Short mmCIF file of C-alpha atoms in Angstrom, two decimals:
data_model
loop_
_atom_site.label_atom_id
_atom_site.label_comp_id
_atom_site.label_asym_id
_atom_site.label_seq_id
_atom_site.Cartn_x
_atom_site.Cartn_y
_atom_site.Cartn_z
CA UNK U 1 137.36 187.42 -134.56
CA UNK U 2 138.20 190.97 -133.37
CA UNK U 3 141.61 189.89 -132.11
CA UNK U 4 142.42 188.12 -135.36
CA UNK U 5 141.51 191.30 -137.32
CA UNK U 6 143.65 193.52 -135.13
CA UNK U 7 146.56 191.06 -135.51
CA UNK U 8 146.19 191.23 -139.30
CA UNK U 9 146.42 195.03 -139.15
CA UNK U 10 149.78 194.70 -137.42
CA UNK U 11 151.11 192.42 -140.15
CA UNK U 12 150.85 195.39 -142.50
CA UNK U 13 151.67 198.11 -140.01
CA UNK U 14 153.71 196.98 -136.98
CA UNK U 15 153.88 200.48 -135.63
CA UNK U 16 150.16 201.05 -135.37
CA UNK U 17 149.77 202.45 -131.89
CA UNK U 18 145.97 202.37 -131.81
CA UNK U 19 145.97 198.69 -132.74
CA UNK U 20 148.24 197.74 -129.87
CA UNK U 21 146.11 199.83 -127.57
CA UNK U 22 142.93 198.02 -128.72
CA UNK U 23 144.64 194.72 -128.28
CA UNK U 24 145.59 195.72 -124.75
CA UNK U 25 141.97 196.72 -123.95
CA UNK U 26 140.84 193.38 -125.38
CA UNK U 27 143.30 191.61 -123.05
CA UNK U 28 141.75 193.50 -120.06
CA UNK U 29 138.24 192.53 -121.11
CA UNK U 30 139.28 188.86 -121.43
CA UNK U 31 141.25 189.08 -118.14
CA UNK U 32 144.44 188.13 -120.04
CA UNK U 33 146.47 190.70 -118.12
CA UNK U 34 149.85 189.54 -119.26
CA UNK U 35 148.77 190.06 -122.85
CA UNK U 36 147.24 193.38 -121.94
CA UNK U 37 150.52 194.55 -120.34
CA UNK U 38 152.63 193.37 -123.30
CA UNK U 39 150.46 195.34 -125.75
CA UNK U 40 150.23 198.40 -123.61
CA UNK U 41 154.04 198.33 -123.19
CA UNK U 42 154.33 198.43 -126.96
CA UNK U 43 152.06 201.46 -127.01
CA UNK U 44 154.30 203.20 -124.37
CA UNK U 45 157.43 202.46 -126.39
CA UNK U 46 155.89 203.92 -129.54
CA UNK U 47 154.22 206.84 -127.93
CA UNK U 48 154.79 207.35 -124.19
CA UNK U 49 152.15 210.11 -124.01
CA UNK U 50 149.40 208.13 -125.82
CA UNK U 51 146.09 208.68 -123.96
CA UNK U 52 146.32 207.27 -120.38
CA UNK U 53 148.83 204.60 -121.22
CA UNK U 54 151.19 205.22 -118.30
CA UNK U 55 148.40 205.17 -115.75
CA UNK U 56 146.93 201.99 -117.27
CA UNK U 57 150.29 200.20 -117.10
CA UNK U 58 150.88 201.39 -113.55
CA UNK U 59 147.52 200.07 -112.38
CA UNK U 60 147.94 196.76 -114.27
CA UNK U 61 151.39 196.10 -112.84
CA UNK U 62 150.06 196.88 -109.36
CA UNK U 63 146.92 194.76 -109.53
CA UNK U 64 147.81 191.90 -111.87
CA UNK U 65 151.62 191.41 -112.03
CA UNK U 66 152.98 189.92 -108.76
CA UNK U 67 156.33 191.40 -107.69
CA UNK U 68 156.32 194.22 -110.26
CA UNK U 69 155.57 197.14 -107.86
CA UNK U 70 158.71 198.95 -109.04
CA UNK U 71 157.49 198.87 -112.63
CA UNK U 72 154.14 200.16 -111.38
CA UNK U 73 155.91 203.09 -109.68
CA UNK U 74 157.89 203.84 -112.81
CA UNK U 75 154.80 204.12 -114.98
CA UNK U 76 152.78 206.00 -112.42
CA UNK U 77 155.48 208.66 -112.11
CA UNK U 78 155.48 209.01 -115.91
CA UNK U 79 151.73 209.31 -115.74
CA UNK U 80 152.23 212.27 -113.34
CA UNK U 81 154.35 214.07 -115.88
CA UNK U 82 151.36 214.08 -118.21
CA UNK U 83 148.75 214.77 -115.46
CA UNK U 84 150.45 216.33 -112.40
CA UNK U 85 147.11 217.09 -110.60
CA UNK U 86 145.68 213.57 -110.78
CA UNK U 87 144.79 212.59 -107.22
CA UNK U 88 144.34 208.95 -108.15
CA UNK U 89 148.05 208.67 -109.21
CA UNK U 90 149.34 210.18 -105.94
CA UNK U 91 147.06 207.79 -104.01
CA UNK U 92 148.28 204.72 -105.88
CA UNK U 93 151.89 205.80 -105.32
CA UNK U 94 151.22 206.25 -101.59
CA UNK U 95 149.59 202.86 -101.39
CA UNK U 96 152.58 201.15 -103.01
CA UNK U 97 155.08 202.89 -100.72
CA UNK U 98 153.09 201.96 -97.65
CA UNK U 99 151.78 198.43 -98.39
CA UNK U 100 154.56 197.02 -100.50
CA UNK U 101 157.77 198.90 -99.59
CA UNK U 102 156.97 199.89 -96.03
CA UNK U 103 158.21 203.45 -96.60
CA UNK U 104 156.08 205.43 -94.27
CA UNK U 105 157.48 208.90 -94.96
CA UNK U 106 157.07 208.64 -98.72
CA UNK U 107 153.52 207.27 -98.19
CA UNK U 108 152.62 210.20 -96.01
CA UNK U 109 153.88 212.65 -98.63
CA UNK U 110 151.88 210.98 -101.44
CA UNK U 111 148.66 210.77 -99.32
CA UNK U 112 148.94 214.48 -98.47
CA UNK U 113 149.37 215.28 -102.13
CA UNK U 114 146.30 213.17 -102.91
CA UNK U 115 144.31 215.26 -100.45
CA UNK U 116 145.66 218.54 -101.85
CA UNK U 117 143.94 217.74 -105.13
CA UNK U 118 140.98 215.80 -103.70
CA UNK U 119 140.20 216.99 -100.14
CA UNK U 120 137.36 214.56 -99.78
CA UNK U 121 139.21 211.50 -101.05
CA UNK U 122 137.34 208.52 -99.49
CA UNK U 123 140.46 206.55 -98.31
CA UNK U 124 143.55 208.83 -98.07
CA UNK U 125 142.74 210.02 -94.53
CA UNK U 126 142.22 206.44 -93.44
CA UNK U 127 145.52 205.34 -94.91
CA UNK U 128 147.24 208.25 -93.22
CA UNK U 129 145.68 207.08 -89.90
CA UNK U 130 147.16 203.59 -90.45
CA UNK U 131 150.61 204.92 -91.36
CA UNK U 132 150.69 207.09 -88.17
CA UNK U 133 149.46 204.09 -86.14
CA UNK U 134 152.43 202.13 -87.38
CA UNK U 135 154.74 204.92 -86.37
CA UNK U 136 153.16 205.03 -82.87
CA UNK U 137 152.00 208.58 -83.50
CA UNK U 138 148.75 207.78 -81.83
CA UNK U 139 147.19 211.26 -81.66
CA UNK U 140 147.79 211.87 -85.34
CA UNK U 141 146.40 208.42 -86.08
CA UNK U 142 143.17 209.31 -84.29
CA UNK U 143 143.03 212.72 -85.95
CA UNK U 144 143.16 211.28 -89.46
CA UNK U 145 140.84 208.39 -88.55
CA UNK U 146 138.17 210.90 -87.42
CA UNK U 147 138.64 212.85 -90.73
CA UNK U 148 138.28 209.57 -92.66
CA UNK U 149 134.96 208.67 -91.09
CA UNK U 150 133.58 212.11 -91.78
CA UNK U 151 134.43 211.70 -95.43
CA UNK U 152 133.46 208.03 -95.60
CA UNK U 153 131.16 206.88 -92.73
CA UNK U 154 131.47 203.23 -93.84
CA UNK U 155 134.98 203.19 -92.46
CA UNK U 156 133.69 203.52 -88.93
CA UNK U 157 133.55 200.11 -87.27
CA UNK U 158 133.86 198.97 -83.65
CA UNK U 159 137.27 197.39 -84.47
CA UNK U 160 138.50 200.61 -86.03
CA UNK U 161 137.19 202.67 -83.07
CA UNK U 162 139.02 200.34 -80.63
CA UNK U 163 142.30 200.35 -82.58
CA UNK U 164 142.52 204.11 -83.14
CA UNK U 165 141.54 204.95 -79.53
CA UNK U 166 143.60 202.21 -77.93
CA UNK U 167 146.41 204.64 -77.04
CA UNK U 168 144.09 206.37 -74.53
CA UNK U 169 143.85 203.18 -72.46
CA UNK U 170 147.62 203.09 -71.90
CA UNK U 171 147.56 206.60 -70.33
CA UNK U 172 145.86 204.99 -67.24
CA UNK U 173 148.55 202.39 -66.77
CA UNK U 174 151.32 202.88 -64.31
CA UNK U 175 154.71 202.78 -66.02
CA UNK U 176 156.03 199.22 -65.47
CA UNK U 177 159.58 198.06 -65.17
CA UNK U 178 160.54 195.85 -68.08
CA UNK U 179 162.88 192.84 -67.99
CA UNK U 180 164.00 193.47 -71.60
CA UNK U 181 162.87 193.88 -75.17
CA UNK U 182 162.18 190.87 -77.47
CA UNK U 183 161.71 191.04 -81.22
CA UNK U 184 159.61 188.19 -82.53
CA UNK U 185 159.37 187.32 -86.24
CA UNK U 186 156.25 185.58 -87.44
CA UNK U 187 154.42 186.89 -84.34
CA UNK U 188 150.82 186.78 -85.58
CA UNK U 189 150.13 183.09 -85.06
CA UNK U 190 151.30 179.79 -83.53
CA UNK U 191 154.57 179.76 -81.52
CA UNK U 192 155.20 183.46 -82.19
CA UNK U 193 151.84 184.54 -80.84
CA UNK U 194 152.06 182.23 -77.85
CA UNK U 195 155.55 183.61 -77.01
CA UNK U 196 154.33 187.19 -77.27
CA UNK U 197 151.57 186.51 -74.75
CA UNK U 198 153.85 184.71 -72.36
CA UNK U 199 156.62 187.34 -72.48
CA UNK U 200 154.04 190.17 -72.15
CA UNK U 201 152.73 188.48 -69.05
CA UNK U 202 156.26 188.14 -67.73
CA UNK U 203 157.29 191.81 -68.06
CA UNK U 204 158.93 192.14 -71.45
CA UNK U 205 158.55 194.82 -74.08
CA UNK U 206 157.57 193.38 -77.45
CA UNK U 207 158.51 194.18 -81.02
CA UNK U 208 156.12 192.09 -83.16
CA UNK U 209 156.83 191.49 -86.85
CA UNK U 210 154.79 189.80 -89.58
CA UNK U 211 153.31 190.35 -93.03
CA UNK U 212 149.69 190.78 -91.90
CA UNK U 213 149.35 194.32 -90.60
CA UNK U 214 145.68 193.91 -89.52
CA UNK U 215 146.63 190.93 -87.24
CA UNK U 216 149.46 192.91 -85.74
CA UNK U 217 147.02 195.73 -85.01
CA UNK U 218 144.65 193.43 -83.16
CA UNK U 219 147.52 191.66 -81.33
CA UNK U 220 148.91 194.97 -80.03
CA UNK U 221 145.55 196.07 -78.79
CA UNK U 222 144.89 192.76 -76.99
CA UNK U 223 148.34 192.56 -75.45
CA UNK U 224 148.28 196.18 -74.21
CA UNK U 225 144.76 195.69 -72.86
CA UNK U 226 145.55 192.38 -71.07
CA UNK U 227 149.00 193.18 -69.72
CA UNK U 228 150.89 196.34 -68.61
CA UNK U 229 153.25 196.05 -71.53
CA UNK U 230 154.55 198.11 -74.41
CA UNK U 231 154.22 196.77 -77.96
CA UNK U 232 155.76 198.06 -81.17
CA UNK U 233 154.54 196.46 -84.39
CA UNK U 234 156.66 196.22 -87.51
CA UNK U 235 154.80 194.95 -90.54
CA UNK U 236 157.32 193.61 -93.07
CA UNK U 237 157.98 190.57 -95.28
CA UNK U 238 160.80 188.59 -93.75
CA UNK U 239 162.00 187.66 -97.24
CA UNK U 240 162.52 191.35 -98.27
CA UNK U 241 165.87 192.94 -97.35
CA UNK U 242 164.53 196.32 -98.39
CA UNK U 243 161.58 196.13 -96.01
CA UNK U 244 163.75 194.77 -93.14
CA UNK U 245 166.33 197.51 -93.66
CA UNK U 246 163.72 200.27 -93.60
CA UNK U 247 161.93 198.86 -90.54
CA UNK U 248 165.09 198.43 -88.37
CA UNK U 249 166.78 201.60 -89.62
CA UNK U 250 163.66 203.63 -88.61
CA UNK U 251 163.14 202.03 -85.15
CA UNK U 252 162.46 204.74 -82.51
CA UNK U 253 165.64 205.39 -80.48
CA UNK U 254 164.25 203.82 -77.31
CA UNK U 255 163.40 200.61 -79.13
CA UNK U 256 166.84 199.93 -80.52
CA UNK U 257 168.07 198.14 -77.41
CA UNK U 258 166.89 194.65 -78.43
CA UNK U 259 167.79 192.09 -75.85
CA UNK U 260 166.31 189.02 -77.53
CA UNK U 261 165.76 188.13 -81.16
CA UNK U 262 163.39 185.22 -81.69
CA UNK U 263 163.73 183.94 -85.24
CA UNK U 264 160.38 182.18 -85.41
CA UNK U 265 159.10 182.93 -88.93
CA UNK U 266 159.09 179.78 -90.97
CA UNK U 267 157.11 177.72 -93.47
CA UNK U 268 156.56 174.16 -94.57
CA UNK U 269 155.07 173.79 -98.06
CA UNK U 270 154.00 170.59 -99.69
CA UNK U 271 154.76 166.97 -98.94
CA UNK U 272 156.05 165.59 -102.19
CA UNK U 273 158.90 163.36 -103.35
CA UNK U 274 161.87 165.12 -104.86
CA UNK U 275 160.91 164.24 -108.45
CA UNK U 276 157.42 165.70 -107.97
CA UNK U 277 158.31 168.73 -105.84
CA UNK U 278 156.87 172.18 -106.47
CA UNK U 279 159.45 174.84 -107.38
CA UNK U 280 157.46 177.62 -105.83
CA UNK U 281 157.13 175.65 -102.55
CA UNK U 282 160.86 175.08 -102.42
CA UNK U 283 161.62 178.83 -103.12
CA UNK U 284 159.13 179.89 -100.44
CA UNK U 285 160.67 177.61 -97.81
CA UNK U 286 164.26 178.57 -98.65
CA UNK U 287 163.45 182.29 -98.77
CA UNK U 288 161.60 182.25 -95.36
CA UNK U 289 163.37 179.60 -93.29
CA UNK U 290 166.95 180.31 -94.34
CA UNK U 291 167.33 183.64 -96.08
CA UNK U 292 164.72 185.42 -93.83
CA UNK U 293 166.54 184.26 -90.67
CA UNK U 294 169.81 185.46 -92.13
CA UNK U 295 168.42 188.89 -93.20
CA UNK U 296 166.96 189.81 -89.81
CA UNK U 297 169.94 188.36 -87.88
CA UNK U 298 172.31 190.40 -89.99
CA UNK U 299 170.34 193.51 -89.17
CA UNK U 300 169.83 192.97 -85.47
CA UNK U 301 173.24 191.39 -84.43
CA UNK U 302 175.30 194.56 -84.91
CA UNK U 303 173.01 196.35 -82.39
CA UNK U 304 173.76 193.50 -79.94
CA UNK U 305 177.49 193.59 -80.65
CA UNK U 306 177.58 197.36 -80.01
CA UNK U 307 176.05 196.78 -76.59
CA UNK U 308 178.08 193.62 -75.88
CA UNK U 309 174.79 191.98 -74.87
CA UNK U 310 172.02 189.94 -76.47
CA UNK U 311 170.36 186.59 -77.03
CA UNK U 312 169.37 185.08 -80.43
CA UNK U 313 166.97 182.17 -80.37
CA UNK U 314 166.21 180.28 -83.59
CA UNK U 315 163.09 178.09 -83.89
CA UNK U 316 164.29 175.02 -85.74
CA UNK U 317 162.52 171.66 -85.88
CA UNK U 318 163.06 167.92 -85.31
CA UNK U 319 163.35 168.02 -89.12
CA UNK U 320 166.70 169.71 -88.58
CA UNK U 321 168.04 166.70 -86.83
CA UNK U 322 166.59 163.90 -89.03
CA UNK U 323 164.97 163.58 -92.46
CA UNK U 324 161.77 161.92 -93.50
CA UNK U 325 160.28 160.86 -96.88
CA UNK U 326 158.74 163.55 -99.04
CA UNK U 327 160.24 166.27 -96.88
CA UNK U 328 163.72 166.73 -98.43
CA UNK U 329 163.66 170.49 -98.95
CA UNK U 330 161.88 171.37 -95.69
CA UNK U 331 164.31 169.16 -93.75
CA UNK U 332 167.20 170.77 -95.59
CA UNK U 333 166.10 174.27 -94.59
CA UNK U 334 165.88 173.23 -90.98
CA UNK U 335 169.32 171.43 -91.17
CA UNK U 336 170.50 174.85 -92.42
CA UNK U 337 169.02 176.54 -89.39
CA UNK U 338 170.91 174.05 -87.16
CA UNK U 339 174.13 174.94 -88.99
CA UNK U 340 173.54 178.65 -88.83
CA UNK U 341 172.81 178.49 -85.10
CA UNK U 342 176.18 176.85 -84.48
CA UNK U 343 177.97 179.19 -86.87
CA UNK U 344 176.35 182.37 -85.45
CA UNK U 345 177.28 181.21 -81.95
CA UNK U 346 180.90 180.86 -82.97
CA UNK U 347 180.87 184.38 -84.38
CA UNK U 348 179.13 186.09 -81.50
CA UNK U 349 180.14 184.35 -78.29
CA UNK U 350 183.15 186.69 -78.05
CA UNK U 351 180.70 189.59 -77.88
CA UNK U 352 178.88 188.10 -74.87
CA UNK U 353 175.89 187.17 -77.00
CA UNK U 354 174.03 183.90 -76.33
CA UNK U 355 172.74 181.88 -79.30
CA UNK U 356 170.13 179.12 -78.74
CA UNK U 357 167.65 177.05 -80.66
CA UNK U 358 164.44 175.17 -79.99
CA UNK U 359 163.69 172.15 -82.06
CA UNK U 360 160.05 170.95 -81.59
CA UNK U 361 158.30 167.99 -83.22
CA UNK U 362 154.61 168.37 -84.15
CA UNK U 363 152.94 171.45 -82.67
CA UNK U 364 149.22 172.26 -82.82
CA UNK U 365 147.64 175.78 -82.43
CA UNK U 366 149.72 176.83 -85.44
CA UNK U 367 149.16 177.34 -89.18
CA UNK U 368 151.85 174.71 -89.96
CA UNK U 369 149.63 171.97 -91.39
CA UNK U 370 147.19 174.35 -93.19
CA UNK U 371 150.10 176.20 -94.80
CA UNK U 372 151.83 172.98 -95.80
CA UNK U 373 148.75 171.75 -97.63
CA UNK U 374 147.88 175.11 -99.25
CA UNK U 375 144.72 175.55 -97.18
CA UNK U 376 143.30 172.03 -97.65
CA UNK U 377 141.57 171.58 -94.31
CA UNK U 378 141.09 167.80 -94.84
CA UNK U 379 144.80 167.14 -95.53
CA UNK U 380 145.67 169.41 -92.60
CA UNK U 381 143.83 167.19 -90.08
CA UNK U 382 147.11 165.55 -89.02
CA UNK U 383 146.70 165.98 -85.22
CA UNK U 384 143.22 164.45 -84.70
CA UNK U 385 144.49 161.04 -83.59
CA UNK U 386 147.27 161.98 -81.21
CA UNK U 387 148.20 164.80 -78.83
CA UNK U 388 151.02 166.90 -80.19
CA UNK U 389 152.82 169.75 -78.47
CA UNK U 390 150.94 173.05 -77.99
CA UNK U 391 152.34 176.41 -79.03
CA UNK U 392 152.34 177.42 -75.34
CA UNK U 393 154.71 174.46 -74.60
CA UNK U 394 157.29 175.82 -76.97
CA UNK U 395 156.86 179.32 -75.60
CA UNK U 396 157.51 178.02 -72.08
CA UNK U 397 160.75 176.43 -73.38
CA UNK U 398 161.83 179.77 -74.87
CA UNK U 399 161.09 181.58 -71.60
CA UNK U 400 163.12 178.91 -69.71
CA UNK U 401 166.10 179.54 -72.05
CA UNK U 402 166.13 183.32 -71.54
CA UNK U 403 165.50 183.07 -67.79
CA UNK U 404 168.85 181.33 -67.06
CA UNK U 405 171.66 183.31 -65.31
CA UNK U 406 173.74 185.39 -67.69
CA UNK U 407 176.62 182.94 -67.60
CA UNK U 408 174.45 180.05 -68.80
CA UNK U 409 173.58 179.53 -72.50
CA UNK U 410 171.10 176.76 -73.24
CA UNK U 411 172.25 175.87 -76.68
CA UNK U 412 169.50 173.55 -77.83
CA UNK U 413 166.13 172.27 -76.59
CA UNK U 414 164.49 169.36 -78.36
CA UNK U 415 160.73 168.87 -77.63
CA UNK U 416 158.31 166.12 -78.66
CA UNK U 417 154.97 165.23 -77.32
CA UNK U 418 154.80 161.95 -75.34
CA UNK U 419 153.06 160.19 -78.20
CA UNK U 420 155.75 161.25 -80.79
CA UNK U 421 159.14 159.36 -80.57
CA UNK U 422 160.70 161.11 -83.60
CA UNK U 423 159.64 162.65 -86.88
CA UNK U 424 158.09 159.45 -88.29
CA UNK U 425 157.15 157.35 -85.25
CA UNK U 426 153.89 158.58 -83.72
CA UNK U 427 151.41 156.74 -81.52
CA UNK U 428 148.17 157.57 -83.36
CA UNK U 429 145.84 155.57 -81.11
CA UNK U 430 143.93 158.62 -80.03
CA UNK U 431 144.62 161.55 -77.67
CA UNK U 432 145.64 160.64 -74.21
CA UNK U 433 144.20 162.51 -71.22
#
């Protein structure tokens, strides 16, 4: 009834700012956030200084409008013009720069501005600690972590204590000699994680990338604790050119000599026939499997060309060599990886850069099946009745490729488990010992 009455008011006065504001608040109460944003935007157009309208829009775009972080920033900056000492606004801007754009320096500035107006802010010190941890500024990370737990004791956990004090452990290691530096995309699970462990064990420095910062933190701690290795983590979304540009452009100087790029990040989504396919699934696979590989390769290959040295390894799939029913788009993305591998090789061989690929069949110890079926654990039980490859098997193949003499380029390795003949012919008569 209330919504109907407010709408009737607008029929007589379409410039009634208060009515649009009330409709926006009603949208918030009803959790109809799109409607709330639409009405609050009308308020902002009619009166950009009305109450807290800019802050409201900034928070709504950030929390309830996927992919609209830039709009959130726009409104939050307008909110600052009206309220330049509002610590909440600075904190939100810092959070966006850090978590969504990966812009560490801007985030640091906003978090410090937050603290200048609210010295006992419950989270700004903790966020600063995480930013400095990302930048490998370990002593600053520990300093701000200690300040954060003084302000907010609930932030103190065993995991946090371990992460923010991990740098002290490395001081007791003898400085090892490294075979080279490998950058691994999609490093937090499956083949990427197995490869990180194997290469750490075999004397390589690691640059680990992925979207999940917390998992990267844990991986770095585990790897540096278990092996005498150096690990740099780069949290970014492989589908974002902006985040990739920032991460690579801001690499510490001694990490820019990347010897191996492992293009491992990839996704399979859905198992539908073409007439029933999900647009979002298609977009996600194309963005990750094809565009993501292109983005990071475009960024790293010039560093290799400059040194006249490097090795690029793309993780493809048996789906790049054949197609199967209900997998048209996934197979197409992996066929694209095959074509890109060959094309990149033709572009870079004259610069002494090796280009290889690994094409496995079914691999367990990954998130492949769970991701493909959107977290449906029952549908994801596709390996129960046969023994597929393990992630470590693929990692061993990758190590074999890079371990060949400099004049040898292993162009392609195709792997299946013994019980899998090709993409569609699998002996599902139980696991064989």
